Short mmCIF file of C-alpha atoms and ligand atoms in Angstrom, two decimals:
data_model
loop_
_atom_site.label_atom_id
_atom_site.label_comp_id
_atom_site.label_asym_id
_atom_site.label_seq_id
_atom_site.Cartn_x
_atom_site.Cartn_y
_atom_site.Cartn_z
CA MET A 1 38.71 -19.95 -54.09
CA ALA A 2 38.34 -23.73 -54.33
CA ARG A 3 35.78 -25.23 -51.97
CA VAL A 4 36.06 -28.97 -51.36
CA TYR A 5 33.23 -31.46 -51.11
CA ASN A 6 33.23 -32.09 -47.39
CA PHE A 7 31.74 -35.43 -46.36
CA SER A 8 32.44 -34.91 -42.65
CA ALA A 9 29.97 -36.47 -40.19
CA GLY A 10 30.09 -33.30 -38.12
CA PRO A 11 30.91 -30.48 -37.89
CA SER A 12 29.90 -30.55 -41.52
CA MET A 13 29.12 -28.52 -44.62
CA LEU A 14 26.83 -25.50 -44.41
CA PRO A 15 24.88 -24.21 -47.41
CA GLU A 16 27.11 -21.85 -49.37
CA ALA A 17 24.30 -19.28 -49.59
CA VAL A 18 24.16 -19.21 -45.78
CA LEU A 19 27.91 -18.73 -45.43
CA ARG A 20 27.77 -15.87 -47.91
CA ARG A 21 24.96 -14.19 -46.04
CA ALA A 22 26.83 -14.53 -42.74
CA GLN A 23 29.86 -13.06 -44.47
CA ALA A 24 27.89 -10.11 -45.80
CA GLU A 25 26.47 -9.41 -42.32
CA LEU A 26 29.64 -10.19 -40.40
CA LEU A 27 30.91 -6.69 -39.62
CA ASP A 28 27.64 -4.81 -39.51
CA TYR A 29 24.53 -6.79 -38.68
CA ARG A 30 21.67 -4.96 -40.40
CA GLY A 31 22.78 -1.44 -39.53
CA SER A 32 23.61 -2.21 -35.89
CA GLY A 33 27.26 -1.33 -36.53
CA GLN A 34 28.24 -4.60 -34.80
CA SER A 35 28.78 -8.24 -35.56
CA VAL A 36 26.38 -10.77 -34.03
CA MET A 37 29.55 -12.14 -32.40
CA GLU A 38 29.95 -8.89 -30.48
CA MET A 39 26.47 -7.76 -29.55
CA SER A 40 24.79 -8.03 -26.15
CA HIS A 41 22.47 -10.98 -25.89
CA ARG A 42 20.01 -8.54 -24.28
CA SER A 43 20.09 -6.15 -27.27
CA LYS A 44 17.03 -5.61 -29.41
CA TRP A 45 18.87 -7.08 -32.41
CA PHE A 46 19.65 -10.32 -30.63
CA ASP A 47 16.21 -10.48 -29.08
CA ASP A 48 14.82 -10.40 -32.60
CA ILE A 49 17.33 -13.07 -33.77
CA ILE A 50 16.50 -15.58 -31.03
CA LYS A 51 12.76 -15.05 -31.28
CA SER A 52 12.68 -15.33 -35.05
CA THR A 53 14.97 -18.39 -34.98
CA GLU A 54 12.67 -20.17 -32.56
CA ALA A 55 9.61 -19.19 -34.60
CA ALA A 56 11.27 -20.45 -37.81
CA MET A 57 12.12 -23.77 -36.17
CA ARG A 58 8.52 -24.09 -35.05
CA ARG A 59 7.31 -23.51 -38.62
CA VAL A 60 9.90 -25.65 -40.40
CA LEU A 61 9.55 -28.64 -38.04
CA ASN A 62 5.82 -28.05 -37.53
CA VAL A 63 6.17 -28.00 -33.73
CA PRO A 64 2.78 -27.80 -31.95
CA ASP A 65 2.07 -25.11 -29.32
CA ASN A 66 2.26 -27.54 -26.41
CA TYR A 67 5.97 -28.13 -27.05
CA LYS A 68 8.78 -25.81 -25.89
CA ILE A 69 11.95 -25.28 -27.90
CA GLY A 70 15.23 -24.52 -26.12
CA PHE A 71 18.83 -23.78 -27.14
CA PHE A 72 21.35 -25.59 -24.91
CA GLN A 73 25.11 -25.86 -24.61
CA GLY A 74 26.94 -29.12 -23.85
CA GLY A 75 26.07 -30.80 -27.14
CA ALA A 76 23.85 -33.82 -27.67
CA THR A 77 26.06 -35.64 -25.17
CA GLN A 78 24.82 -33.45 -22.33
CA GLN A 79 21.26 -34.26 -23.38
CA PHE A 80 22.07 -37.94 -22.71
CA ALA A 81 22.27 -36.96 -19.01
CA MET A 82 19.57 -34.28 -18.96
CA VAL A 83 16.95 -36.69 -20.29
CA PRO A 84 17.13 -39.15 -17.34
CA LEU A 85 17.80 -36.39 -14.81
CA ASN A 86 14.59 -34.62 -15.77
CA PHE A 87 12.34 -37.39 -17.08
CA MET A 88 13.21 -40.67 -15.29
CA THR A 89 10.45 -40.13 -12.75
CA THR A 90 9.70 -43.84 -12.20
CA GLY A 91 13.37 -44.73 -11.74
CA ALA A 92 13.38 -46.76 -14.97
CA ALA A 93 13.44 -46.14 -18.72
CA ASP A 94 13.70 -48.25 -21.87
CA TYR A 95 16.62 -47.76 -24.24
CA ILE A 96 16.99 -49.21 -27.71
CA VAL A 97 20.67 -49.54 -28.56
CA THR A 98 21.40 -49.25 -32.28
CA GLY A 99 24.93 -47.85 -32.21
CA ASN A 100 27.49 -45.92 -30.27
CA PHE A 101 25.44 -42.85 -29.37
CA SER A 102 22.41 -44.77 -28.13
CA LYS A 103 24.77 -46.92 -26.06
CA LYS A 104 26.26 -43.79 -24.52
CA ALA A 105 22.79 -42.43 -23.83
CA ALA A 106 21.88 -45.66 -22.01
CA GLU A 107 25.09 -45.47 -19.98
CA GLU A 108 24.20 -41.95 -18.84
CA GLY A 109 20.67 -43.11 -18.06
CA ALA A 110 22.08 -45.86 -15.82
CA LYS A 111 23.57 -43.15 -13.58
CA PHE A 112 20.09 -42.04 -12.56
CA GLY A 113 18.09 -45.25 -12.44
CA GLU A 114 17.44 -48.44 -14.34
CA ALA A 115 18.27 -47.89 -18.01
CA ARG A 116 16.89 -51.07 -19.51
CA VAL A 117 18.28 -52.04 -22.89
CA VAL A 118 15.07 -53.60 -24.22
CA ALA A 119 16.44 -54.19 -27.72
CA SER A 120 19.77 -53.91 -29.47
CA SER A 121 21.18 -54.56 -32.93
CA LYS A 122 24.67 -55.20 -31.55
CA ASP A 123 24.51 -58.91 -32.47
CA LYS A 124 24.05 -57.78 -36.10
CA ASN A 125 26.98 -55.35 -35.86
CA PHE A 126 24.46 -52.49 -35.84
CA THR A 127 23.61 -53.06 -39.52
CA CYS A 128 19.86 -52.89 -38.87
CA ILE A 129 17.20 -51.55 -36.48
CA PRO A 130 15.22 -53.93 -34.22
CA ASP A 131 11.56 -54.46 -35.14
CA VAL A 132 9.99 -51.82 -32.88
CA ALA A 133 6.62 -53.60 -32.80
CA ALA A 134 8.18 -56.77 -31.32
CA ILE A 135 10.06 -55.14 -28.42
CA PRO A 136 9.02 -56.08 -24.84
CA TYR A 137 8.71 -52.54 -23.46
CA SER A 138 8.52 -52.09 -19.66
CA ALA A 139 5.16 -51.13 -18.22
CA ASP A 140 6.85 -48.79 -15.72
CA ALA A 141 9.26 -47.05 -18.12
CA SER A 142 9.32 -43.24 -17.77
CA TYR A 143 10.20 -43.00 -21.45
CA ILE A 144 11.59 -44.94 -24.42
CA HIS A 145 14.85 -43.59 -25.84
CA ILE A 146 16.00 -44.05 -29.43
CA CYS A 147 18.67 -42.63 -31.70
CA GLN A 148 16.72 -42.01 -34.91
CA ASN A 149 19.67 -41.99 -37.32
CA ASN A 150 22.89 -43.78 -36.44
CA THR A 151 25.64 -41.51 -37.65
CA ILE A 152 28.47 -44.04 -37.32
CA PHE A 153 26.77 -47.17 -38.67
CA GLY A 154 24.63 -45.53 -41.35
CA THR A 155 21.22 -46.84 -40.26
CA ARG A 156 17.93 -45.13 -39.49
CA TYR A 157 14.52 -45.95 -38.08
CA VAL A 158 11.73 -46.36 -40.61
CA GLU A 159 9.08 -46.71 -37.91
CA VAL A 160 9.41 -45.45 -34.35
CA PRO A 161 8.08 -47.02 -31.13
CA GLN A 162 4.64 -45.81 -30.04
CA VAL A 163 3.52 -47.04 -26.62
CA ALA A 164 0.44 -45.48 -25.05
CA GLY A 165 1.34 -43.33 -22.06
CA VAL A 166 5.10 -43.71 -22.47
CA PRO A 167 6.81 -40.71 -24.08
CA LEU A 168 9.29 -41.34 -26.88
CA VAL A 169 12.61 -39.48 -26.59
CA ALA A 170 14.73 -39.28 -29.74
CA ASP A 171 18.25 -38.16 -30.50
CA MET A 172 17.86 -36.67 -34.00
CA SER A 173 21.34 -35.12 -34.24
CA SER A 174 22.23 -36.51 -37.63
CA MET A 175 18.85 -36.38 -39.41
CA ILE A 176 17.09 -33.32 -38.04
CA CYS A 177 15.55 -31.20 -40.80
CA SER A 178 16.48 -33.77 -43.46
CA GLU A 179 12.82 -34.82 -43.80
CA PRO A 180 9.47 -33.95 -42.19
CA VAL A 181 8.97 -35.29 -38.65
CA ASP A 182 5.67 -35.88 -36.84
CA VAL A 183 6.60 -34.13 -33.58
CA THR A 184 3.42 -35.36 -31.87
CA LYS A 185 4.88 -38.90 -31.77
CA TYR A 186 7.56 -37.70 -29.36
CA GLY A 187 7.78 -36.40 -25.81
CA CYS A 188 11.24 -34.98 -26.41
CA ILE A 189 13.39 -34.51 -29.50
CA TYR A 190 16.95 -33.33 -29.13
CA PHE A 191 19.89 -32.79 -31.46
CA GLY A 192 23.35 -31.29 -31.64
CA VAL A 193 23.28 -28.67 -34.38
CA GLN A 194 26.68 -29.35 -35.96
CA LYS A 195 25.51 -32.11 -38.31
CA ASN A 196 22.70 -30.57 -40.27
CA ILE A 197 21.94 -27.10 -38.93
CA ALA A 198 24.76 -24.85 -37.78
CA PRO A 199 28.35 -24.65 -36.54
CA ALA A 200 29.26 -26.70 -33.44
CA GLY A 201 28.41 -25.43 -29.97
CA MET A 202 24.73 -25.97 -29.36
CA ALA A 203 22.02 -28.57 -28.91
CA VAL A 204 18.31 -28.01 -29.32
CA ALA A 205 15.64 -29.75 -27.25
CA ILE A 206 11.96 -29.77 -28.15
CA VAL A 207 9.97 -30.90 -25.11
CA ARG A 208 6.28 -31.55 -24.58
CA GLU A 209 5.13 -29.25 -21.77
CA ASP A 210 3.60 -31.89 -19.52
CA LEU A 211 7.03 -33.54 -19.08
CA LEU A 212 8.54 -30.41 -17.52
CA GLY A 213 8.93 -29.59 -13.83
CA LYS A 214 9.73 -33.15 -12.73
CA ALA A 215 12.90 -35.03 -11.77
CA ALA A 216 14.45 -38.49 -11.69
CA LYS A 217 13.08 -40.71 -8.93
CA GLY A 218 14.75 -39.82 -5.63
CA LEU A 219 15.35 -36.22 -6.69
CA THR A 220 13.20 -33.11 -6.61
CA PRO A 221 13.39 -30.54 -9.42
CA ASP A 222 15.22 -28.03 -7.18
CA ARG A 223 18.07 -30.56 -6.76
CA ILE A 224 18.77 -30.64 -10.52
CA PRO A 225 21.74 -28.40 -11.41
CA THR A 226 20.24 -25.20 -12.79
CA MET A 227 21.68 -25.51 -16.29
CA MET A 228 20.72 -29.18 -16.55
CA ASN A 229 17.11 -28.54 -15.67
CA TYR A 230 15.08 -28.26 -18.88
CA THR A 231 12.71 -25.87 -17.17
CA THR A 232 15.47 -23.29 -16.59
CA LEU A 233 15.97 -22.53 -20.27
CA LEU A 234 12.58 -23.60 -21.58
CA GLY A 235 10.88 -21.38 -19.00
CA SER A 236 12.92 -18.31 -19.91
CA ASP A 237 13.06 -18.40 -23.71
CA SER A 238 16.64 -19.80 -23.63
CA MET A 239 17.77 -16.51 -22.04
CA TYR A 240 18.46 -17.60 -18.45
CA ASN A 241 22.15 -16.93 -19.05
CA THR A 242 24.24 -15.97 -22.09
CA PRO A 243 23.09 -18.26 -24.90
CA PRO A 244 25.32 -19.46 -27.78
CA CYS A 245 24.44 -16.31 -29.77
CA TRP A 246 26.39 -17.03 -32.96
CA CYS A 247 25.05 -20.58 -33.21
CA ILE A 248 21.49 -19.33 -32.77
CA TYR A 249 22.01 -16.71 -35.48
CA MET A 250 23.45 -19.32 -37.88
CA THR A 251 20.59 -21.68 -37.07
CA GLY A 252 18.21 -18.90 -38.07
CA LEU A 253 19.99 -18.41 -41.40
CA VAL A 254 19.90 -22.14 -42.17
CA LEU A 255 16.21 -22.37 -41.29
CA ASP A 256 15.54 -19.41 -43.55
CA TRP A 257 17.42 -21.23 -46.34
CA LEU A 258 15.39 -24.41 -45.69
CA GLU A 259 12.12 -22.52 -45.69
CA HIS A 260 12.65 -20.14 -48.61
CA ASP A 261 15.40 -21.53 -50.86
CA VAL A 262 14.68 -25.25 -50.49
CA GLY A 263 10.93 -24.96 -49.92
CA GLY A 264 10.54 -26.81 -46.61
CA LEU A 265 11.26 -30.29 -45.31
CA ALA A 266 9.18 -32.25 -47.81
CA ALA A 267 11.21 -30.65 -50.61
CA MET A 268 14.43 -31.30 -48.66
CA GLN A 269 13.44 -34.94 -48.24
CA ALA A 270 12.92 -35.32 -51.99
CA VAL A 271 16.39 -33.89 -52.64
CA ASN A 272 17.99 -36.07 -49.95
CA THR A 273 16.25 -39.22 -51.17
CA ALA A 274 17.47 -38.59 -54.71
CA LYS A 275 21.00 -37.85 -53.51
CA ALA A 276 21.24 -41.02 -51.38
CA LYS A 277 19.77 -43.10 -54.24
CA VAL A 278 22.61 -42.12 -56.55
CA LEU A 279 25.18 -43.40 -54.07
CA TYR A 280 23.31 -46.55 -53.00
CA ASP A 281 22.42 -47.45 -56.60
CA TYR A 282 26.08 -47.20 -57.50
CA LEU A 283 27.07 -49.34 -54.49
CA ASP A 284 24.46 -51.96 -55.42
CA GLY A 285 25.54 -52.10 -59.05
CA GLN A 286 29.12 -53.35 -58.57
CA ASP A 287 30.96 -55.63 -56.17
CA PHE A 288 34.19 -53.84 -55.37
CA TYR A 289 32.65 -51.61 -52.71
CA HIS A 290 30.39 -53.02 -50.02
CA ASN A 291 27.71 -51.40 -47.83
CA PRO A 292 26.78 -53.73 -44.94
CA VAL A 293 23.45 -52.16 -43.94
CA GLU A 294 20.13 -53.97 -44.38
CA LYS A 295 18.52 -52.03 -47.25
CA ARG A 296 15.33 -51.09 -45.44
CA TYR A 297 17.29 -49.30 -42.70
CA ARG A 298 19.81 -47.44 -44.83
CA SER A 299 20.46 -43.91 -43.66
CA LEU A 300 19.81 -41.05 -46.07
CA MET A 301 22.48 -39.01 -44.31
CA ASN A 302 25.46 -41.29 -43.58
CA VAL A 303 26.48 -43.84 -46.18
CA THR A 304 29.15 -46.35 -45.15
CA PHE A 305 31.18 -48.53 -47.50
CA THR A 306 34.43 -50.49 -47.71
CA THR A 307 36.73 -51.72 -50.44
CA PRO A 308 37.88 -55.39 -50.31
CA ASP A 309 40.96 -54.46 -48.28
CA PRO A 310 41.67 -52.01 -45.38
CA GLU A 311 44.89 -50.89 -47.11
CA LEU A 312 42.86 -49.95 -50.18
CA ASP A 313 40.45 -48.06 -47.91
CA LYS A 314 43.36 -45.91 -46.79
CA ALA A 315 44.49 -45.32 -50.36
CA PHE A 316 40.91 -44.45 -51.30
CA CYS A 317 40.64 -41.78 -48.60
CA ALA A 318 44.02 -40.28 -49.50
CA GLU A 319 43.31 -40.17 -53.24
CA ALA A 320 39.80 -38.86 -52.68
CA ALA A 321 41.12 -36.05 -50.48
CA ALA A 322 43.68 -35.11 -53.13
CA ALA A 323 40.81 -34.94 -55.63
CA GLY A 324 38.76 -32.61 -53.40
CA PHE A 325 36.51 -35.11 -51.56
CA VAL A 326 37.45 -34.77 -47.92
CA ASN A 327 36.62 -36.46 -44.60
CA LEU A 328 35.55 -39.79 -46.12
CA LYS A 329 37.33 -41.91 -43.53
CA GLY A 330 34.88 -44.05 -41.55
CA HIS A 331 34.51 -43.71 -37.78
CA ARG A 332 37.36 -45.31 -35.84
CA LEU A 333 34.90 -47.91 -34.46
CA VAL A 334 33.98 -49.30 -37.89
CA GLY A 335 36.79 -48.34 -40.28
CA GLY A 336 36.21 -48.18 -44.04
CA MET A 337 34.57 -45.09 -45.47
CA ARG A 338 31.57 -42.97 -44.64
CA ALA A 339 30.10 -40.29 -46.85
CA SER A 340 27.95 -37.96 -44.78
CA ILE A 341 25.60 -36.34 -47.22
CA TYR A 342 23.64 -33.86 -45.13
CA ASN A 343 21.29 -31.18 -46.45
CA ALA A 344 24.11 -28.86 -47.48
CA MET A 345 25.90 -31.41 -49.70
CA PRO A 346 24.95 -30.49 -53.27
CA ALA A 347 23.79 -33.29 -55.58
CA GLU A 348 26.77 -32.64 -57.85
CA GLY A 349 29.08 -33.52 -54.92
CA ILE A 350 27.61 -37.02 -54.92
CA ASP A 351 27.65 -37.37 -58.71
CA LYS A 352 31.31 -36.43 -58.70
CA LEU A 353 32.11 -38.73 -55.78
CA VAL A 354 30.50 -41.65 -57.63
CA ALA A 355 32.56 -40.83 -60.73
CA PHE A 356 35.69 -40.80 -58.57
CA MET A 357 34.71 -44.13 -56.95
CA GLU A 358 34.27 -45.73 -60.35
CA GLN A 359 37.66 -44.44 -61.49
CA PHE A 360 39.28 -45.81 -58.32
CA ARG A 361 37.50 -49.14 -58.78
CA LYS A 362 38.74 -49.48 -62.33
CA ALA A 363 42.30 -48.77 -61.18
CA HIS A 364 42.21 -51.27 -58.29
CA ALA A 365 39.61 -53.97 -58.89
C1 LIG B 401 27.30 -36.40 -33.16
C2 LIG B 401 26.25 -37.09 -32.41
C3 LIG B 401 26.16 -36.99 -31.01
C4 LIG B 401 27.17 -36.27 -30.18
O1 LIG B 401 26.98 -34.92 -30.27
P1 LIG B 401 27.85 -33.86 -29.47
O2 LIG B 401 27.20 -32.59 -29.85
O3 LIG B 401 29.26 -34.01 -29.93
O4 LIG B 401 27.71 -34.14 -28.01
C5 LIG B 401 25.10 -37.63 -30.39
N1 LIG B 401 24.18 -38.32 -31.10
C6 LIG B 401 24.26 -38.44 -32.44
C7 LIG B 401 23.22 -39.23 -33.16
C8 LIG B 401 25.28 -37.83 -33.14
O5 LIG B 401 25.34 -37.95 -34.47
#
């Protein structure tokens, strides 16, 4: 069996050890005589899976007791709507637009009130993050929304906004569990799991308890559709209805891998920093390929680059795929290439990609 190096932005690679464990447990989950795909979500086996997955997430991300963790369907995109629907109590919120997903989040916010774009890096083609200390935040904002790592443009926040009394809401879809996070800086953290945690089909929201039980200005909590009300799932241990059982199980396996094989998020961060350095150092040491991002804001997870010519970009992606490096094509909005190097990408995948890039450069420069 030949496994490729998959640089997809999401759904993306999973740790091989996790896939093997899922395979070993596929037909008979720990003596239950059933697959997790088949079992009742009210069974004692699944009850143990969901509880231990939540507990592991709490340990790995160091989530304090006054935050609830919930497993949601509808992806991160549905969170774009749930955030204003549940939290825009003053009828206004501040949004920082640093790419496509934060723009979409602001557009959803505008359906429920005033979504004020208080800063944007659009004029710099999203190659940097605005200085968060210099932003004129609104005094009446219900929350400040950011996208912590910009999957398409390959940028990330180095510092996050901290305004007294105004909760910070962050989309962490493409960097969650790649490094330690100080959860206490946030009112709500949400992420789709298909980038760095599990197969597609689920989003996780981590919400500070005092933000629950409210609604956007003009609404009351009972007017929020049941499945879009954070309190519905967060108040019933994500078991109000049938949860995405397989995704939750796989999330548990990945968290177990992070905790016991990797050694936690500080260890993961060291690995990810070293991996990204190999690629950025290579990019900085030649002038055939170009990465447009301001160095300070370079993402550790999504590395974008171009050759001097869009036709060569195409040839690069085709030749790379033939050599076993797949899904390197950049997002349709930006073109060029993007190597997504999430937790599960082994260091050797990046070493080999760099060797391939150098070979391609020599052939075409
Ligand atoms: C992929 C992604 C999304 C969209 O996630 P879905 O689960 O497809 O809705 C949102 N935000 C960020 C930062 C992403 O990387």
